[in-house]
Tab-separated table of C-alpha atoms in Angstrom:
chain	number	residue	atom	x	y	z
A	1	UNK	CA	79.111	58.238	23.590
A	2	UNK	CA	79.360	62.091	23.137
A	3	UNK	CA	82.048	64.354	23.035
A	4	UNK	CA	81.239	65.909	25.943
A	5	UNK	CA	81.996	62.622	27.626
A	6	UNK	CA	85.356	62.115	26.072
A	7	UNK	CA	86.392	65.961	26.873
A	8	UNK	CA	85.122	64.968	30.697
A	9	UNK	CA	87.465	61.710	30.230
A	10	UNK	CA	90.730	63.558	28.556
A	11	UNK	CA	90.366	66.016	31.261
A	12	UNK	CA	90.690	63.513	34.494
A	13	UNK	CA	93.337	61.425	32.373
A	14	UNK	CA	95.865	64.669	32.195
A	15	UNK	CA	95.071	65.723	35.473
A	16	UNK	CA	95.069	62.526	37.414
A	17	UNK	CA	92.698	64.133	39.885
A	18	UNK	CA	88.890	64.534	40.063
A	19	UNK	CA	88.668	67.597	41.710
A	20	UNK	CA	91.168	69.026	39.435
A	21	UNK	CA	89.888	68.235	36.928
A	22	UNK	CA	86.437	69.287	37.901
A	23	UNK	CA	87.522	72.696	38.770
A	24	UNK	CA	89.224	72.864	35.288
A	25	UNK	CA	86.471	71.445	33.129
A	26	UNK	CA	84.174	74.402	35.800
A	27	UNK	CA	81.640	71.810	36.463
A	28	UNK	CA	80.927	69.990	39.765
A	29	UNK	CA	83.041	66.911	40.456
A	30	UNK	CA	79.830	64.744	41.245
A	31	UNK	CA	78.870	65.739	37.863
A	32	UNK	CA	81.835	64.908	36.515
A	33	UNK	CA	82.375	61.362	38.005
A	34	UNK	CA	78.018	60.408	36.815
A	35	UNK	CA	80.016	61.308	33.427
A	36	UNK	CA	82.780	59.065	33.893
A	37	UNK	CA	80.700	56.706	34.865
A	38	UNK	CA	77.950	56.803	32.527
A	39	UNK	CA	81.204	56.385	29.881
A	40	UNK	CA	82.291	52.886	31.804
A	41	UNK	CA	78.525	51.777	31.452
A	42	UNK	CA	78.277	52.333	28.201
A	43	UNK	CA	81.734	50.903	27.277
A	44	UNK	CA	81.665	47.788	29.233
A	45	UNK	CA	85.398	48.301	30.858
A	46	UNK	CA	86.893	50.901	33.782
A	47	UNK	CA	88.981	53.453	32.772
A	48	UNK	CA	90.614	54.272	35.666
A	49	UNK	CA	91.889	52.609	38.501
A	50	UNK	CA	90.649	54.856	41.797
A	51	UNK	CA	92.702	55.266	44.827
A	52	UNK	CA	92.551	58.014	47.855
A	53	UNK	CA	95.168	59.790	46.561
A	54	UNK	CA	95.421	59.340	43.087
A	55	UNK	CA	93.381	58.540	39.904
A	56	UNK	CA	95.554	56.013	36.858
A	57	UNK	CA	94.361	55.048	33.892
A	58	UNK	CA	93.644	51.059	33.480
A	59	UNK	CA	94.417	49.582	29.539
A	60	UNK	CA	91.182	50.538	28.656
A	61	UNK	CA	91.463	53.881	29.627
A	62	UNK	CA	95.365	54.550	27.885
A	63	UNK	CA	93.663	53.066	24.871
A	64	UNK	CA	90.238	55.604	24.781
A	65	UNK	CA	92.801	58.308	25.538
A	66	UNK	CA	94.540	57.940	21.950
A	67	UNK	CA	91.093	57.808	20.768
A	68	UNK	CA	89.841	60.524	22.504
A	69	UNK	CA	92.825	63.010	21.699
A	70	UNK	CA	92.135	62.159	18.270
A	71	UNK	CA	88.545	62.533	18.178
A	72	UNK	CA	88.298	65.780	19.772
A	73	UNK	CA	90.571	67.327	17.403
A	74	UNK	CA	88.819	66.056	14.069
A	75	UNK	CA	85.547	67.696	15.999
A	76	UNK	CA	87.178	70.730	16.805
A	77	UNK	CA	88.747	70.403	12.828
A	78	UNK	CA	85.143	69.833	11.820
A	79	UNK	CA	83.671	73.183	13.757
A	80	UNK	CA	87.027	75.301	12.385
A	81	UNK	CA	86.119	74.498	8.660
A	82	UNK	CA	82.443	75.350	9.015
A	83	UNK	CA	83.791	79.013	10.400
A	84	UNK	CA	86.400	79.297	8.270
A	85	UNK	CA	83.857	79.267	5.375
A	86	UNK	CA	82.385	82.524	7.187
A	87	UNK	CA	85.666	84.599	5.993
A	88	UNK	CA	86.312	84.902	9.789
A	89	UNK	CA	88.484	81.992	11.471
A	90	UNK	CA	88.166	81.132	14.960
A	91	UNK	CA	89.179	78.047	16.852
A	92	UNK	CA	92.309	77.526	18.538
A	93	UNK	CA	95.415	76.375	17.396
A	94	UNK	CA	97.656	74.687	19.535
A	95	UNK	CA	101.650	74.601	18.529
A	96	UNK	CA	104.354	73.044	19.863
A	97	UNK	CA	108.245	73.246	19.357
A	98	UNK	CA	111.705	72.245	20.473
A	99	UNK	CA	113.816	74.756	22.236
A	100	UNK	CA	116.461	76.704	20.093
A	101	UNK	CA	115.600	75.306	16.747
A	102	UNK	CA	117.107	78.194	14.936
A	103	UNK	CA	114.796	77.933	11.730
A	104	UNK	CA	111.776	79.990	12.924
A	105	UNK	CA	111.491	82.901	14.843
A	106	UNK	CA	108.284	81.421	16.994
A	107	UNK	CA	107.379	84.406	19.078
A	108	UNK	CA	107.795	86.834	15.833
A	109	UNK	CA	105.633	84.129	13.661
A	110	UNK	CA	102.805	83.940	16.684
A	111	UNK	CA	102.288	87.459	16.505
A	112	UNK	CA	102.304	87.455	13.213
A	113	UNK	CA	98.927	84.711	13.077
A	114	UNK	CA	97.469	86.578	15.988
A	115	UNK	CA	97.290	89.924	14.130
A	116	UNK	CA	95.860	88.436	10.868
A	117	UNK	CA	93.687	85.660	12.815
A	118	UNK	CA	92.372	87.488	16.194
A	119	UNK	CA	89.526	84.901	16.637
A	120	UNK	CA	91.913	82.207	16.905
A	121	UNK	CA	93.344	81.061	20.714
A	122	UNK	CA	97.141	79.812	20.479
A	123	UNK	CA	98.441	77.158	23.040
A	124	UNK	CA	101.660	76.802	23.038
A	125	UNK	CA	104.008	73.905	24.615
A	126	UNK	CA	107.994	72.941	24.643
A	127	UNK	CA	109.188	69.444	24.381
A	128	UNK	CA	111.231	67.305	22.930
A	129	UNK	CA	110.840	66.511	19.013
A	130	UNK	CA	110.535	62.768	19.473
A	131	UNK	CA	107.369	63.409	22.051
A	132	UNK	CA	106.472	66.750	20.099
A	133	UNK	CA	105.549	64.334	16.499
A	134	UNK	CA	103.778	61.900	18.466
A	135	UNK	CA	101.490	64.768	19.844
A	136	UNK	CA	100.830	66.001	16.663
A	137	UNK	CA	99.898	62.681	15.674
A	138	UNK	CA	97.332	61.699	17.832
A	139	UNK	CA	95.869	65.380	17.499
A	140	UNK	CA	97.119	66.866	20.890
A	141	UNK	CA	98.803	69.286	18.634
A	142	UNK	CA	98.005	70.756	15.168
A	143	UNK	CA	101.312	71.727	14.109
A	144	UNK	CA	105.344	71.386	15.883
A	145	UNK	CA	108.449	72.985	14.528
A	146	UNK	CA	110.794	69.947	15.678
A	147	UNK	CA	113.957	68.531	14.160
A	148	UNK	CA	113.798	65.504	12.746
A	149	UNK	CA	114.740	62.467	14.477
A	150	UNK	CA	113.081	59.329	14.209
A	151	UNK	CA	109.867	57.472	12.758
A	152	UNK	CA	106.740	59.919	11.171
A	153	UNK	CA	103.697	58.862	12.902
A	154	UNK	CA	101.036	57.865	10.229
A	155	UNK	CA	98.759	60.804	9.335
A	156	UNK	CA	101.913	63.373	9.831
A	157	UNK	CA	103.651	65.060	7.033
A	158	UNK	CA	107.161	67.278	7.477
A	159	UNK	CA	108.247	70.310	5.649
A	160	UNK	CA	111.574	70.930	5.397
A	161	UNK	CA	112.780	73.806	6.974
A	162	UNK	CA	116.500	74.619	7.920
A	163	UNK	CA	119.382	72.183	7.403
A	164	UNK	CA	122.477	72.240	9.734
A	165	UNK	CA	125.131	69.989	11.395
A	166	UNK	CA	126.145	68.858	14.931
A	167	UNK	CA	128.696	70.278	16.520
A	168	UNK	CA	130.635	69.852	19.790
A	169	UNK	CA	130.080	72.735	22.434
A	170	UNK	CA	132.865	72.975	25.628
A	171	UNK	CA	134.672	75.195	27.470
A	172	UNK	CA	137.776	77.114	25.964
A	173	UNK	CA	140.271	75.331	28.447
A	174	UNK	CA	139.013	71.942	27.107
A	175	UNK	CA	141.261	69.963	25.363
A	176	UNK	CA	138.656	69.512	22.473
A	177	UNK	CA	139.003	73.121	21.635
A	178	UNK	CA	142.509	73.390	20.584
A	179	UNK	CA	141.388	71.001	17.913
A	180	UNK	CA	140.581	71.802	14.302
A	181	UNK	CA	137.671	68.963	14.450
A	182	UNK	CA	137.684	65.836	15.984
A	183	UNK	CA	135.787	62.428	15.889
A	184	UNK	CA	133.161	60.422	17.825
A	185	UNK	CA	135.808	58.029	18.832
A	186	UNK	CA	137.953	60.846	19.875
A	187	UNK	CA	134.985	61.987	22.384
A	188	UNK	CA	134.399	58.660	23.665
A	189	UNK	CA	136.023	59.423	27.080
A	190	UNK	CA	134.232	62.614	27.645
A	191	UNK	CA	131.773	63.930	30.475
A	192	UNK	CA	128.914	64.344	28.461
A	193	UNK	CA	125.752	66.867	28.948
A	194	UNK	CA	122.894	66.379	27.233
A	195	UNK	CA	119.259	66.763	26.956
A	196	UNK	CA	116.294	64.501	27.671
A	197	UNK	CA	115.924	61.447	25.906
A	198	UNK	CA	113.541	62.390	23.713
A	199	UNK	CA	115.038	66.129	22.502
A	200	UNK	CA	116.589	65.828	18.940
A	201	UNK	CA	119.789	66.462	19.578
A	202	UNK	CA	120.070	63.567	21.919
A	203	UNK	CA	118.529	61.107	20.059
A	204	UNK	CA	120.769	62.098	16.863
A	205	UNK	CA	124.149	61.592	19.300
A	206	UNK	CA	123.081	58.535	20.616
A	207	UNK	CA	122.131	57.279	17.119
A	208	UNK	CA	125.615	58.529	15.572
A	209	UNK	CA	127.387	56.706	18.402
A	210	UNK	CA	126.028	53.550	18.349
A	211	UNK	CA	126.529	53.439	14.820
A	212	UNK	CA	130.153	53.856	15.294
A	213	UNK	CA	129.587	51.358	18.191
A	214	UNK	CA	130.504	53.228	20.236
A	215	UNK	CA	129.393	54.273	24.501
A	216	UNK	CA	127.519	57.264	24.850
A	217	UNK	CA	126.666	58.292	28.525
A	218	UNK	CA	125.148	61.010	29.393
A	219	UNK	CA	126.133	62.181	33.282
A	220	UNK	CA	124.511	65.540	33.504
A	221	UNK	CA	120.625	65.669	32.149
A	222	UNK	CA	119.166	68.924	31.287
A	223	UNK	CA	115.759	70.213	30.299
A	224	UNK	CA	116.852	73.414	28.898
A	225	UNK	CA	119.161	75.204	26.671
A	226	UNK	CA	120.311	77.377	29.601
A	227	UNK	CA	121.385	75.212	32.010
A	228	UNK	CA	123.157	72.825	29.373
A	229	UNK	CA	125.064	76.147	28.526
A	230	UNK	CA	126.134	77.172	32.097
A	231	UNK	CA	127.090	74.129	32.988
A	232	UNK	CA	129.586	73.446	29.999
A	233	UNK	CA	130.556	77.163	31.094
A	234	UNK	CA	131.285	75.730	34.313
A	235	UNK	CA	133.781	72.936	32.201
A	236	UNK	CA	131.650	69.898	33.738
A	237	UNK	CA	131.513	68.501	30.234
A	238	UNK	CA	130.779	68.854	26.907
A	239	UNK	CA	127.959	68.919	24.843
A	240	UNK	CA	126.968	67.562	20.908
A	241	UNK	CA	124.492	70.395	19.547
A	242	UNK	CA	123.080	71.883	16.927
A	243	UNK	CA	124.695	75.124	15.293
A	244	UNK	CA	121.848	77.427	17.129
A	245	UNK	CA	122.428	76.395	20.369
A	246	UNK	CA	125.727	76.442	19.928
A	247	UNK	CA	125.908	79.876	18.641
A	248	UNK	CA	123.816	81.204	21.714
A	249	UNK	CA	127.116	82.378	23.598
A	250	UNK	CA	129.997	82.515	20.600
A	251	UNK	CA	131.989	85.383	23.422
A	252	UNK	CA	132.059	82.465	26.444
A	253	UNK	CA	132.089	79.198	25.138
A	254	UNK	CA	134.179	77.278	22.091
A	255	UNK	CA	132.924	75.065	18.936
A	256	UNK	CA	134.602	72.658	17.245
A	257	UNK	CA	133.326	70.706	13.817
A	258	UNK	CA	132.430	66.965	13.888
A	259	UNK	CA	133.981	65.208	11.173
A	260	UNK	CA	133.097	62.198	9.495
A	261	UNK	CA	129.488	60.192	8.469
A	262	UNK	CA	127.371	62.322	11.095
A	263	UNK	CA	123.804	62.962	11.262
A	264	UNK	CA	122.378	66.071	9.529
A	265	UNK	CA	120.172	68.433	11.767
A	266	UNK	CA	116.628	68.825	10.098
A	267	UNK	CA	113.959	71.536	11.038
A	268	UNK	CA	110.655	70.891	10.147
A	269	UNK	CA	106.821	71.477	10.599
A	270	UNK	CA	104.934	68.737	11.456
A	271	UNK	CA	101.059	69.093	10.216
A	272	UNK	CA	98.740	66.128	10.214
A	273	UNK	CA	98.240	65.518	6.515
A	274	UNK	CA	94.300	66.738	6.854
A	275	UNK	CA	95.211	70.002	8.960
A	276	UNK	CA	92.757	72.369	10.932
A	277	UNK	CA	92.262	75.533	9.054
A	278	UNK	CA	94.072	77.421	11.496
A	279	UNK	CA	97.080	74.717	11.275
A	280	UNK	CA	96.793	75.760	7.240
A	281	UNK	CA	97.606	79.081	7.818
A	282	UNK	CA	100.031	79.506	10.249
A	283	UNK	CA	101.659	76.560	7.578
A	284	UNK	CA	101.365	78.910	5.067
A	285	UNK	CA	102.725	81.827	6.963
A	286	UNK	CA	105.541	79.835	8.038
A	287	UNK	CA	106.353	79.014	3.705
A	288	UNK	CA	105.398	82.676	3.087
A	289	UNK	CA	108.491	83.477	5.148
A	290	UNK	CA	110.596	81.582	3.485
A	291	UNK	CA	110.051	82.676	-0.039
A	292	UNK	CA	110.428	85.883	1.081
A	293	UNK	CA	113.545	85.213	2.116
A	294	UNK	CA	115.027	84.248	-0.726
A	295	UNK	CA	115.540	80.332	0.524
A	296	UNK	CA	112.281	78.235	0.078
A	297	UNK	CA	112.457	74.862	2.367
A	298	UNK	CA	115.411	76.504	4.302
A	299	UNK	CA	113.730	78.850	6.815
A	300	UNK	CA	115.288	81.436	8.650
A	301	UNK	CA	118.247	79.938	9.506
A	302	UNK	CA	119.654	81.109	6.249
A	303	UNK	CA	120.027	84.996	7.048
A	304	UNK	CA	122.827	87.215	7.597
A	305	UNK	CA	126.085	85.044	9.219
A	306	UNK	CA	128.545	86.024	11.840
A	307	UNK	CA	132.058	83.926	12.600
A	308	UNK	CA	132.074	81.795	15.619
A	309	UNK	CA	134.776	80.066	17.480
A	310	UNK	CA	136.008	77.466	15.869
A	311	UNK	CA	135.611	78.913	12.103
A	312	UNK	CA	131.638	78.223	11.800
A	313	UNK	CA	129.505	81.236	10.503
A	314	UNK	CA	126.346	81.515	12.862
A	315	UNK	CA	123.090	83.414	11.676
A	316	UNK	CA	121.191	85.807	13.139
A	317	UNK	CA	118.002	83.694	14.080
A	318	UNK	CA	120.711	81.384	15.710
A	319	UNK	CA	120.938	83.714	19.123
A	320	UNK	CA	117.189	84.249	19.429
């Protein structure tokens, strides 16, 4: 088995799709399936299940992929450390993060690596926390600013970043915002908006609910911070968020404080405990950042503060 193989395999699992995957790898498709097949051969199983239309992976083949993913980042690890010892670092680096985490200031901290580490590519992807760990566990991704939310896949580690609380977001004409703070129970009746199953902020709701036992139905599902925010605009619903999303339009929409046992917001950096050398130092440009700032294990959520409706003080970083 070579790697060459496996990258030939990863490459038609993502893309479902010979040719596609053919024209991304730049190499001929027959070339590409003798690969595949040669890979079968030698593993004694099919890997994908082959239809006019579309190409699905079989058990075997979601099982290699795990493999794979991890594989091909300990060889790309491997090829990093060898440079690195040069004094010049090359590589790539791929990062992922949750939208509107409020701790780091992503685009400012990317530009920041590229300047000091030129030689080094930078992928970067959006999800949600819960799928953003397990990427960085099986080595899809070398480091993810997420907000912490449920089990650590083994080989991960989290650094503390930025604490916060949840906080209800809705429209000024909503009954909730002539409130000083209210409840879980007392939201229980609500048209809720909320993110994809796997973002933070909805797994952390759903979690503080049923705890209370109490329902917790979402009715409009969004993808993005924007849309969430228009449509509470719009008074279709509220929304449970963190402080930086909900400080995003202070002018337009209202906040009100959760009280009672409710779950604390956590930003972190997830880094495989043997990180890539380029993983290393954008992880220590990340904790360079916060001593510098005054607040080590805090981030940048901790600058300067503004009021926002409903008595919370929102930070600068919040609105970026």
């Amino acid at each position: 088995m070579e790697l060459r193989q496996l990258e030939h395999f990863v490459a038609v699992a993502e893309e479902r799709h010979f040719t596609h995957a053919a024209e991304t790898l730049r190499i001929s498709q027959s070339g590409l399936s003798a690969s595949i097949r040669a890979l079968e051969l030698e593993l004694g199983a099919a890997l994908f299940i082959r239809t006019t239309r579309s190409v699905e992976l079989t058990a075997a083949g979601r099982a290699l992929l795990v493999e794979s993913h991890r594989t091909l980042a300990s060889a790309a690890a491997a090829r990093d450390a060898v440079e690195a010892v040069s004094g010049v670092m090359g590589g790539a680096i791929a990062v992922g993060a949750e939208q509107c985490l409020g701790a780091v200031d992503l685009p400012h901290e990317l530009a920041r690596f590229r300047g000091r580490h030129p030689g080094v590519a930078i992928r970067l992807t959006f999800n949600g926390s819960a799928l953003l760990l397990e990427q960085v566990g099986s080595g899809q991704l070398d480091l993810a600013i997420v907000a912490v939310c449920g089990p650590i896949p083994a080989g991960v580690h989290l650094e503390p970043m930025a604490t916060d609380r949840l906080v209800v977001l809705t429209h000024p004409d909503s009954p909730i915002a002539a409130r000083e703070s209210v409840s879980l129970a007392d939201l229980q009746d609500e048209t809720f908006i909320g993110f994809k199953p796997d973002w933070a902020a909805r797994v952390l709701a759903t979690r503080a609910f049923a705890a209370a036992d109490l329902p917790h139905r979402v009715e409009l599902e969004v993808n993005d911070v924007h849309t969430m925010l228009d449509l509470i605009g719009q008074n279709l619903g509220i929304a449970i968020v963190p402080a930086p999303i909900a400080a995003k339009r202070p002018d337009v929409l209202h906040v009100t404080p959760l009280h009672g046992d409710q779950p604390v917001w956590t930003v972190a950096a997830a880094v495989p405990d043997c990180p890539s050398p380029a993983a290393a130092a954008f992880l220590d440009l990340l904790r360079a950042d916060d001593a510098a700032d005054g607040h080590p294990g805090e981030g940048a959520t901790r600058r300067s503060a503004r009021t926002l409706p409903g008595g919370r003080r929102a930070r600068s970083s919040d609105t970026a």
